[in-house]
Amino acid sequence: MSDAIMGRKPRLAFFQWDHQPNAGAANYLLLHMQQHVKCLAHHFEVTVVNSDCDYDEVCDRLRPDLTLFESGYRSHGSRRISIANTHRHPGIPKLGLHNGDPWCDRRSGFLSDMDHWGVETFFSISTLMPAYTPTIAANTFVWPNAVDPDIFHDYGQEKSVPVALTGQSYGLYPWRQSVFPAIIQCFPCLVSPSYAYESKAASRLLSGERYARALNASFAAPTCGTVGGEVVRKHFEIPASMALLVTERTAGLEAAGFRDMENCVFADHRDVIDKLDHLFARPDEMRRITKAGYDLVHSRHTLAHRPQIHQWFTLRQGLPADEIIIQNGPFGDLVRARRDEGRASAPVAAGGFDRVLLEKAAANLKHGRIGPAHEAYARCLDYVSYMPEAKFGLGLCALREGNAVEACVLFGALVDVTTGAYGAADPDPVDWAYYLLSLVCAGRLDEAARLLDSYSTLSHAEFNRVRALVDRLWPRQRRLQIAARNRQSVHMVAVRSDGEWLRWVCDTLRRCGQAALADSLGRGDDATSPPGQPPVRLRGSVSPPIQRLRSQLYAGVDRIVAAAAFEDARPTVPPAPEFRYFSHLARNLARAALGGRQAPARATLARLVERVRSGRARKAQVRTRAIQFIAVRVVGVPP
């Protein structure tokens, strides 16, 4: 450790989202964000930066020893902040904090943020994140959930509630769906209503001390860790409040130290009633198990027992080139290890129903069994309706079924979630690659060529293949240089050689009715042009007239916005029909107007309208109407 920080806590600048109290969101969500800061404060002198900022200025002012960037949160009313100039102060180590579920569709946004902010090492509150996103597993550590003992402890309340049932129980929680009804039929229960996080009624839910006291007054409380078998806060909050934890057996909970009938109860819908009957008939045994669970959590799983981020900061100082940092299990310490020993962090295995279905679907798709693959991917969405791997798999199924139009919609929706809903600077590179490929398969080669350079810094092996394919079919004199650094993806695509991949593409093109494009690629034996057939611009493979006109409208408006020196209003979604481009543009302009920039917004819109009006093409009239519509409806610019 450097002499500069000897004798004091190291300074940490925590770039956290703007998590403000919101009447339309659950109160405990804000409490969780505050507990992250409280946990860090055990080891760091923490300064929270939760508004749009300049990284250079923040570092000059705070002089932090470490910076931590929160990302990947599924908003629920919180605002993702904008951070400029993160390339400055390269000597200050950076970490990314993935604050989200391991299956979440915001992971692509997290990877985009980390890439643009220059962050290469990550911590996640999810024990399953390394297993669910194996492309970054080597650089991801777990900073697991914990409890605040100032809130969750034994209040000494009389036990008056046999069983407390709290938490949501929809498709993401199959264990709760089967166990909760069985318990309700057999025992008196305190049942908390299930509200969505962002529901206006969510503020009615018990949180903080009121929630802890309700648990403390209960003999038992069941919970589970979702379809994936995650370790969630409830697993610690229940025993920390001196209530008996009833849950399903998972590798994560066993790694946390839970043992059946020693400090918790592992059960399912087949035996949960028998086990509870057994313990209610033997109160001494129930008290012993409950007390053991209480002792486990308060000795190993409070905010004071989460030093992993500080351990990484300490270990990396003076780390020799022949050593790496690894983690001994999801709740374990970080330690140094020699590279040549072949040791690595030991993540929790991903054995949930959703991962099993994904593996089954991929195997079926590989062997041409499209129907069963489609069914398995669709069943994944019954658990998590927004799971990106399942939606991507359905897009592949659509391509192999010859339905390129549906594939455009499916892949486009994934791109839109990351760039539009989340607000990332660019999409997952594999999502983007297969959206472009689906355009080609839909006969919209000209549009694929136009959109190819929408994200100049995006690079990935699969995207580079699609780029080369489009360049070959639709050559252009000017093309942006491919980014040098490879972007990670949430998707694990099938491993194919260049020749195998090209043959797969040719077969897919023919299935989608694009035999002419497939023939132009030759037999698909390699990635080069067949002898005597140089790349040609296939004029016959352009979008239908209406589709082409729509595409040109979007492209024209986007060029005008870019040329009007109003880059803040320009959406990060591609200017194409699949991405609700005009909706995002209108939203951005509205934010500019409501954010105290109404006059600049009006002036810019007036310039936009004037630029379009001065256009020479007749199609400019159509663009003019679109711009005028946005101008009048959003910020009141006169037509």
XYZ file of C-alpha atoms in Angstrom:
639
model
C 0.000 0.000 0.000
C 1.393 3.415 -0.934
C 2.712 5.755 1.761
C 0.101 8.324 0.680
C -2.751 6.330 2.214
C -0.986 4.781 5.206
C -2.821 5.618 8.396
C -6.117 6.510 6.721
C -8.902 4.889 4.800
C -8.382 5.028 1.036
C -10.611 7.544 -0.742
C -13.295 6.052 -2.993
C -15.317 8.030 -5.539
C -18.514 6.041 -6.056
C -20.317 7.006 -9.287
C -23.776 5.810 -8.331
C -27.044 6.234 -10.212
C -29.398 8.939 -9.056
C -31.468 6.845 -6.625
C -33.861 9.430 -5.239
C -36.988 8.746 -3.163
C -39.810 8.008 -5.552
C -43.443 7.726 -4.570
C -43.929 5.240 -7.391
C -41.291 2.713 -6.306
C -40.670 0.355 -3.410
C -38.956 2.073 -0.476
C -36.637 -0.844 0.152
C -34.959 -0.310 -3.230
C -33.614 3.050 -2.084
C -32.584 1.452 1.205
C -30.543 -1.147 -0.685
C -28.630 1.589 -2.520
C -27.915 3.384 0.734
C -26.659 0.136 2.250
C -24.142 -0.228 -0.591
C -22.616 3.075 0.470
C -22.737 2.105 4.150
C -20.963 -1.174 3.358
C -18.212 0.570 1.411
C -17.750 3.037 4.262
C -16.456 0.216 6.457
C -13.264 0.230 4.403
C -13.199 3.482 2.412
C -13.705 7.189 2.778
C -16.627 7.272 0.340
C -17.841 10.196 -1.743
C -20.984 9.508 -3.773
C -21.298 11.194 -7.159
C -24.866 10.723 -8.365
C -25.384 13.478 -10.930
C -24.071 14.121 -14.435
C -20.410 14.991 -14.067
C -16.957 15.341 -15.561
C -14.659 12.550 -14.368
C -11.604 14.758 -14.817
C -13.042 17.468 -12.575
C -14.221 14.959 -9.942
C -10.808 13.338 -9.707
C -9.032 16.703 -9.547
C -11.321 17.753 -6.702
C -11.556 14.524 -4.683
C -8.194 12.904 -5.506
C -9.610 9.378 -5.036
C -7.459 6.294 -4.642
C -10.108 4.192 -6.371
C -13.211 4.862 -8.482
C -16.278 2.608 -8.616
C -18.929 2.855 -11.351
C -22.437 1.484 -10.761
C -24.151 0.232 -13.910
C -26.610 -2.303 -15.262
C -29.466 -1.393 -12.913
C -33.017 -1.987 -14.116
C -34.154 1.546 -13.346
C -37.474 1.410 -11.402
C -37.362 5.210 -11.257
C -33.616 5.683 -10.751
C -31.675 7.698 -13.310
C -28.499 6.563 -15.037
C -25.981 9.387 -14.841
C -23.743 10.685 -17.635
C -19.994 10.736 -16.995
C -17.622 12.572 -19.345
C -13.841 12.329 -19.814
C -13.383 8.964 -18.121
C -10.161 8.518 -20.122
C -8.435 11.058 -17.891
C -6.436 10.093 -14.772
C -5.395 6.658 -16.072
C -3.363 6.050 -12.914
C -6.470 5.774 -10.732
C -7.773 2.176 -10.692
C -11.363 1.684 -11.821
C -13.962 -0.922 -10.940
C -17.441 -1.560 -12.310
C -20.331 -2.532 -10.042
C -23.001 -4.620 -11.718
C -26.082 -3.858 -9.639
C -28.604 -6.191 -11.203
C -29.817 -9.707 -11.822
C -27.558 -12.129 -13.706
C -30.211 -12.788 -16.387
C -31.171 -9.138 -16.882
C -31.355 -7.563 -20.344
C -29.436 -4.544 -18.961
C -26.218 -6.554 -18.902
C -25.502 -5.438 -22.478
C -25.831 -1.851 -21.301
C -23.460 -2.620 -18.446
C -20.854 -3.974 -20.861
C -21.266 -0.935 -23.095
C -20.818 1.444 -20.154
C -17.743 -0.385 -18.943
C -16.179 -0.333 -22.404
C -16.748 3.392 -22.874
C -15.581 4.222 -19.365
C -12.429 2.138 -19.693
C -13.313 -0.281 -16.873
C -11.996 -3.832 -17.184
C -12.624 -5.393 -13.743
C -16.096 -5.885 -12.319
C -17.901 -6.730 -9.105
C -21.472 -7.979 -9.013
C -23.985 -8.330 -6.206
C -25.109 -11.523 -7.941
C -23.389 -14.792 -7.071
C -24.442 -16.097 -10.512
C -23.171 -13.255 -12.689
C -19.879 -15.004 -13.658
C -21.766 -18.169 -14.640
C -24.560 -16.356 -16.481
C -22.144 -14.120 -18.413
C -19.113 -16.353 -18.971
C -17.519 -13.942 -21.468
C -16.492 -11.731 -18.520
C -16.218 -14.393 -15.816
C -12.435 -14.097 -15.616
C -12.716 -10.385 -14.759
C -15.757 -10.581 -12.466
C -15.808 -10.959 -8.700
C -18.776 -11.252 -6.352
C -19.640 -8.598 -3.766
C -22.588 -10.543 -2.381
C -25.739 -9.321 -0.712
C -25.609 -8.683 3.024
C -27.762 -7.273 5.834
C -27.498 -4.136 7.911
C -27.426 -5.366 11.544
C -28.678 -1.956 12.719
C -31.997 -2.872 11.065
C -32.101 -6.658 11.028
C -31.596 -8.069 14.511
C -33.561 -9.579 17.385
C -36.015 -6.963 18.668
C -37.223 -9.386 21.348
C -40.778 -9.314 20.080
C -43.245 -12.009 21.071
C -43.644 -14.650 18.365
C -47.256 -14.251 17.235
C -47.133 -15.082 13.499
C -46.678 -18.755 12.547
C -45.479 -18.038 8.990
C -44.709 -14.735 7.214
C -45.039 -14.727 3.432
C -43.368 -11.773 1.728
C -42.020 -11.097 -1.734
C -43.232 -11.609 -5.266
C -44.294 -15.025 -6.539
C -44.765 -14.796 -10.308
C -42.982 -16.905 -12.934
C -39.491 -15.849 -11.889
C -40.060 -17.608 -8.558
C -41.257 -21.167 -9.330
C -40.404 -22.433 -5.835
C -42.588 -19.800 -4.206
C -45.373 -20.531 -6.692
C -45.545 -24.125 -5.501
C -44.693 -23.687 -1.806
C -46.628 -20.561 -0.785
C -50.096 -21.975 -1.649
C -49.333 -25.192 0.225
C -48.348 -23.264 3.353
C -51.351 -20.920 3.175
C -53.691 -23.929 3.152
C -52.125 -25.404 6.281
C -50.914 -22.580 8.555
C -52.081 -19.138 9.683
C -49.964 -16.685 7.717
C -49.082 -13.026 7.555
C -49.264 -12.435 3.798
C -47.730 -9.339 2.247
C -49.203 -8.254 -1.097
C -47.062 -8.635 -4.202
C -46.490 -5.377 -6.034
C -44.175 -4.705 -8.943
C -41.114 -2.671 -7.981
C -42.265 0.329 -9.995
C -45.931 0.105 -8.945
C -47.403 3.140 -7.185
C -48.666 0.776 -4.526
C -45.151 -0.548 -3.822
C -44.596 2.211 -1.281
C -47.173 0.452 0.960
C -44.918 -2.561 1.438
C -43.079 -3.108 4.680
C -39.453 -2.011 4.562
C -36.607 -1.247 6.908
C -37.312 -1.632 10.619
C -41.048 -2.324 10.148
C -40.211 -5.253 7.889
C -37.537 -6.523 10.295
C -39.949 -6.344 13.250
C -42.598 -8.265 11.283
C -40.046 -11.008 10.668
C -38.947 -10.906 14.286
C -42.542 -11.560 15.362
C -42.775 -14.593 13.052
C -41.721 -18.153 13.749
C -40.811 -18.926 10.134
C -40.574 -17.238 6.755
C -40.055 -18.986 3.409
C -38.259 -17.497 0.426
C -36.316 -18.607 -2.629
C -33.604 -17.325 -4.913
C -35.536 -17.175 -8.205
C -35.432 -19.664 -11.064
C -31.637 -19.428 -11.107
C -31.080 -20.294 -7.446
C -29.615 -16.892 -6.590
C -28.769 -15.821 -3.025
C -31.025 -12.831 -2.395
C -31.230 -10.423 0.531
C -34.223 -12.217 2.035
C -32.054 -15.273 2.632
C -30.105 -13.186 5.153
C -32.817 -10.785 6.355
C -35.057 -13.593 7.642
C -32.550 -15.385 9.911
C -30.922 -12.053 10.863
C -34.298 -11.067 12.362
C -34.472 -14.277 14.440
C -36.982 -16.037 12.191
C -36.574 -19.530 10.774
C -35.458 -19.489 7.139
C -37.383 -21.979 4.977
C -35.991 -22.204 1.471
C -34.832 -24.419 -1.370
C -31.453 -26.102 -1.380
C -29.032 -24.378 -3.808
C -25.287 -24.360 -4.295
C -25.168 -20.665 -3.454
C -26.870 -21.085 -0.090
C -24.627 -23.994 0.804
C -21.621 -21.847 -0.110
C -22.996 -19.218 2.282
C -22.946 -21.795 5.094
C -26.602 -22.836 5.322
C -27.286 -26.434 6.336
C -30.619 -28.240 6.413
C -32.131 -28.637 9.905
C -29.015 -27.058 11.411
C -29.486 -23.350 10.704
C -32.341 -23.364 8.159
C -34.870 -25.673 6.540
C -34.363 -26.875 2.986
C -37.687 -28.033 1.560
C -39.954 -28.031 -1.463
C -43.707 -28.368 -1.996
C -43.531 -32.119 -1.307
C -42.105 -31.988 2.211
C -42.403 -28.396 3.474
C -45.597 -29.076 5.448
C -44.169 -32.162 7.108
C -40.998 -30.304 8.129
C -42.897 -27.341 9.538
C -45.286 -29.643 11.421
C -42.269 -31.430 12.864
C -40.718 -28.187 14.113
C -43.897 -26.582 15.418
C -44.387 -29.749 17.475
C -40.821 -29.409 18.791
C -40.370 -25.716 19.748
C -36.944 -26.291 21.323
C -35.600 -27.701 18.087
C -37.123 -24.817 16.113
C -35.509 -22.295 18.488
C -32.131 -24.034 18.156
C -32.208 -23.964 14.346
C -33.478 -20.379 14.292
C -30.706 -19.234 16.677
C -28.060 -21.022 14.597
C -29.279 -19.217 11.472
C -29.178 -15.920 13.364
C -25.599 -16.582 14.486
C -24.515 -17.571 10.968
C -25.743 -14.362 9.382
C -24.488 -12.028 12.099
C -21.064 -13.657 12.060
C -20.589 -13.900 8.284
C -23.136 -11.926 6.258
C -23.524 -8.373 7.546
C -22.253 -5.229 5.806
C -19.046 -5.509 7.841
C -18.353 -8.931 6.264
C -18.074 -7.721 2.663
C -14.435 -6.571 2.240
C -13.981 -7.903 -1.303
C -13.676 -4.526 -3.043
C -11.143 -3.314 -0.491
C -9.258 -6.611 -0.805
C -8.961 -6.121 -4.558
C -7.694 -2.572 -4.063
C -5.051 -3.757 -1.606
C -3.962 -6.849 -3.542
C -3.482 -5.090 -6.887
C -0.900 -2.708 -5.465
C 2.452 -4.057 -6.483
C 0.868 -7.138 -8.067
C 3.641 -8.960 -9.971
C 3.093 -9.674 -13.649
C 3.124 -13.423 -12.971
C 0.298 -13.230 -10.432
C -3.468 -12.723 -10.672
C -6.266 -12.058 -8.208
C -8.886 -14.775 -7.668
C -11.821 -15.267 -5.304
C -12.294 -18.304 -3.112
C -15.976 -18.855 -3.763
C -18.817 -16.331 -4.048
C -18.598 -15.389 -0.355
C -14.868 -15.900 -0.052
C -11.883 -13.602 0.194
C -9.841 -12.387 -2.750
C -6.292 -13.704 -2.831
C -3.269 -13.669 -5.093
C -2.355 -16.711 -7.192
C 0.416 -17.460 -9.649
C -0.643 -17.459 -13.279
C 1.184 -20.686 -14.027
C -0.775 -22.551 -11.320
C -3.906 -22.442 -13.453
C -6.085 -21.410 -10.528
C -9.222 -19.337 -11.080
C -12.161 -18.002 -9.135
C -14.788 -20.615 -8.342
C -18.216 -19.240 -9.298
C -21.508 -20.842 -8.361
C -22.594 -23.206 -11.119
C -25.557 -22.034 -13.189
C -27.931 -24.963 -12.747
C -31.261 -23.153 -12.816
C -34.180 -24.214 -14.980
C -33.561 -21.320 -17.357
C -29.953 -22.313 -18.097
C -30.953 -25.939 -18.588
C -33.569 -24.857 -21.126
C -31.087 -22.610 -22.942
C -28.610 -25.474 -23.274
C -31.359 -27.770 -24.533
C -32.530 -25.170 -27.050
C -29.014 -24.538 -28.361
C -28.415 -28.267 -28.819
C -31.677 -28.654 -30.740
C -30.908 -25.668 -32.945
C -27.432 -27.001 -33.689
C -28.934 -30.258 -34.964
C -31.630 -28.560 -37.023
C -34.531 -29.291 -34.661
C -36.018 -25.816 -34.898
C -39.426 -26.581 -33.393
C -38.099 -28.006 -30.100
C -35.511 -25.215 -29.939
C -38.218 -22.592 -30.365
C -40.305 -24.234 -27.645
C -37.409 -24.299 -25.162
C -36.501 -20.663 -25.788
C -40.154 -19.652 -25.364
C -40.344 -21.550 -22.044
C -37.380 -19.516 -20.785
C -39.457 -16.391 -21.292
C -42.122 -17.858 -19.002
C -39.572 -17.419 -16.218
C -38.052 -14.102 -17.315
C -40.000 -12.348 -20.065
C -37.057 -10.127 -21.018
C -34.219 -12.707 -20.953
C -31.910 -11.643 -23.829
C -30.413 -15.081 -24.504
C -33.879 -16.557 -25.069
C -34.990 -13.701 -27.319
C -31.778 -13.975 -29.304
C -32.372 -17.706 -29.693
C -35.895 -17.059 -30.997
C -34.359 -14.713 -33.554
C -32.044 -17.495 -34.733
C -35.022 -19.842 -34.957
C -36.886 -17.287 -37.081
C -33.944 -17.029 -39.478
C -33.692 -20.794 -39.825
C -37.449 -20.973 -40.395
C -37.072 -18.478 -43.229
C -38.909 -15.701 -41.388
C -36.409 -12.846 -41.731
C -39.029 -10.193 -40.982
C -39.686 -11.677 -37.532
C -35.932 -11.997 -36.975
C -35.512 -8.269 -37.719
C -38.106 -7.489 -35.069
C -36.585 -9.815 -32.457
C -32.966 -8.749 -32.913
C -34.027 -5.136 -33.303
C -35.897 -5.256 -29.987
C -32.716 -6.378 -28.228
C -30.791 -3.484 -29.744
C -33.560 -1.076 -28.762
C -33.600 -2.231 -25.131
C -29.884 -1.527 -24.748
C -29.592 1.717 -26.688
C -33.117 3.070 -26.228
C -34.603 1.910 -22.918
C -31.291 1.675 -21.069
C -29.531 4.484 -22.934
C -26.193 2.828 -23.684
C -23.956 4.349 -26.326
C -24.074 1.177 -28.406
C -25.748 -2.261 -28.372
C -24.483 -5.740 -27.701
C -22.228 -6.470 -30.698
C -23.784 -9.886 -31.359
C -27.320 -8.459 -31.220
C -26.237 -5.773 -33.682
C -24.490 -8.247 -35.977
C -27.541 -10.483 -36.262
C -29.923 -7.573 -36.717
C -27.834 -6.518 -39.731
C -27.723 -10.104 -40.962
C -31.498 -10.381 -40.642
C -31.820 -7.228 -42.777
C -29.780 -8.949 -45.474
C -31.938 -12.058 -45.186
C -35.054 -9.869 -45.495
C -33.798 -8.396 -48.770
C -32.889 -5.064 -47.161
C -29.221 -5.223 -48.126
C -29.083 -1.517 -48.940
C -30.336 -0.685 -45.454
C -27.849 -3.039 -43.816
C -25.063 -1.287 -45.715
C -26.326 2.133 -44.622
C -26.508 1.145 -40.954
C -23.258 -0.810 -40.867
C -21.172 2.040 -39.473
C -23.725 3.321 -36.952
C -21.452 2.368 -34.042
C -17.893 3.163 -34.974
C -16.236 1.728 -31.851
C -18.071 -1.589 -31.844
C -16.029 -4.688 -32.588
C -16.599 -8.395 -32.106
C -15.619 -11.468 -34.102
C -19.230 -12.166 -35.113
C -19.914 -8.538 -36.026
C -16.712 -8.365 -38.050
C -17.897 -11.360 -40.068
C -21.200 -9.656 -40.833
C -19.367 -6.443 -41.691
C -17.175 -8.313 -44.185
C -20.249 -10.034 -45.634
C -22.126 -6.779 -46.204
C -18.997 -5.112 -47.609
C -18.670 -7.952 -50.046
C -22.286 -7.788 -51.207
C -22.552 -3.999 -51.194
C -19.075 -2.459 -51.617
C -18.567 1.177 -50.743
C -15.572 3.414 -51.231
C -15.608 4.728 -47.688
C -15.944 2.554 -44.620
C -15.059 3.263 -41.012
C -12.041 1.515 -39.565
C -12.866 -1.463 -37.357
C -12.257 -0.809 -33.666
C -9.175 -2.502 -32.296
C -10.592 -3.634 -28.958
C -13.044 -6.507 -28.881
C -16.324 -5.868 -27.048
C -17.704 -8.632 -24.875
C -21.249 -9.924 -25.380
C -23.839 -11.551 -23.153
C -24.284 -14.222 -25.838
C -22.286 -17.390 -26.377
C -22.569 -17.956 -30.127
C -21.888 -21.265 -31.841
C -18.212 -21.811 -32.587
C -17.705 -22.051 -36.360
C -14.783 -21.582 -38.706
C -15.104 -18.819 -41.299
C -16.016 -21.375 -43.941
C -18.601 -23.078 -41.738
C -20.118 -19.729 -40.838
C -20.364 -18.675 -44.491
C -22.042 -21.954 -45.432
C -24.513 -21.432 -42.588
C -25.249 -17.919 -43.865
C -25.751 -19.121 -47.449
C -28.169 -21.803 -46.281
C -30.039 -19.265 -44.128
C -30.275 -16.831 -47.063
C -31.849 -19.517 -49.235
C -34.318 -20.411 -46.483
C -35.324 -16.734 -46.383
C -35.859 -16.534 -50.141
C -32.597 -14.758 -50.954
C -31.131 -17.331 -53.320
C -29.555 -14.635 -55.509
C -27.545 -13.306 -52.571
C -26.530 -16.823 -51.572
C -25.451 -17.598 -55.145
C -23.371 -14.424 -55.248
C -21.405 -15.751 -52.305
C -20.520 -18.898 -54.243
C -20.581 -22.332 -52.719
C -19.784 -20.912 -49.271
C -16.521 -22.851 -49.108
C -14.584 -19.862 -47.824
C -14.910 -16.152 -47.183
C -13.466 -15.073 -50.553
C -15.227 -14.398 -53.837
C -15.610 -17.316 -56.256
C -13.196 -17.239 -59.229
C -14.325 -14.824 -61.893
C -17.032 -13.321 -59.662
C -15.764 -10.142 -58.026
C -18.015 -8.491 -55.440
C -20.850 -6.653 -57.154
C -23.467 -4.252 -55.909
C -26.645 -6.224 -56.176
C -29.123 -3.631 -57.366
C -31.889 -6.178 -57.359
C -31.527 -6.824 -53.643
C -32.797 -3.577 -52.247
C -35.741 -2.955 -49.964
C -39.250 -2.727 -51.408
C -40.244 0.842 -52.358
C -42.288 1.634 -49.246
C -39.704 0.137 -46.931
C -36.950 1.988 -48.789
C -38.821 5.299 -48.495
C -39.299 4.774 -44.750
C -35.631 3.944 -44.363
C -34.594 7.083 -46.234
C -36.921 9.172 -44.075
C -35.289 7.916 -40.899
C -31.798 8.333 -42.339
C -32.568 11.865 -43.519
C -33.925 13.032 -40.183
C -30.944 11.516 -38.383
C -28.506 13.334 -40.686
C -30.298 16.606 -40.031
C -30.211 16.119 -36.266
C -26.506 15.253 -36.422
C -25.735 18.271 -38.612
C -27.659 20.717 -36.430
C -25.097 20.794 -33.617
C -27.619 19.319 -31.186
C -26.001 15.990 -30.483
C -27.715 15.589 -27.099
C -31.052 15.153 -28.828
C -29.837 12.499 -31.236
C -31.056 9.053 -30.148
C -28.553 6.277 -29.624
C -30.936 3.873 -31.359
C -30.315 3.335 -35.087
C -32.413 5.448 -37.488
C -34.539 2.550 -38.686
C -38.226 1.588 -38.396
C -37.635 -1.173 -35.813
C -36.314 1.209 -33.155
C -38.981 3.849 -32.470
C -36.451 6.440 -33.526
C -38.918 9.333 -33.646
C -40.255 8.498 -30.178
C -36.748 8.600 -28.738
C -36.004 11.847 -30.572
C -39.188 13.428 -29.220
C -38.366 12.244 -25.694
C -34.859 13.697 -25.876
C -36.147 17.022 -27.142
C -38.748 17.108 -24.392
C -36.075 16.479 -21.784
C -34.024 19.315 -23.221
C -37.005 21.645 -23.008
C -37.959 20.595 -19.475
C -34.360 20.723 -18.341
C -34.086 24.476 -18.660
C -32.960 24.390 -22.284
C -36.266 25.231 -23.912
C -34.917 28.210 -25.835
C -31.980 26.271 -27.359
C -34.359 23.419 -28.164
C -36.742 25.769 -29.951
C -33.915 27.397 -31.875
C -32.457 24.055 -32.876
C -35.782 22.711 -34.039
C -36.329 25.848 -36.085
C -32.943 25.277 -37.736
C -33.865 21.639 -38.374
C -37.068 22.617 -40.108
C -35.251 25.223 -42.188
C -32.562 22.743 -43.227
C -35.152 20.245 -44.379
C -37.148 22.884 -46.214
C -34.064 23.866 -48.163
C -33.526 20.281 -49.321
C -33.545 19.719 -53.080
C -35.199 16.308 -53.139
C -38.960 15.981 -53.174
C -38.660 13.550 -50.294
C -37.631 16.527 -48.192
C -41.308 17.412 -47.958
C -41.964 14.169 -46.120
C -39.042 14.820 -43.787
C -40.294 18.348 -43.191
C -43.646 17.069 -42.000
C -41.940 14.638 -39.615
C -39.729 17.340 -38.118
C -42.619 19.785 -37.882
C -44.726 17.180 -36.102
C -41.974 16.654 -33.512
C -41.372 20.388 -33.192
C -45.019 21.312 -32.659
C -45.955 18.407 -30.360
C -42.848 18.472 -28.158
C -41.673 22.047 -27.636
C -44.186 24.186 -29.452
C -42.112 25.461 -32.358
C -44.535 27.134 -34.776
C -44.886 25.264 -38.101
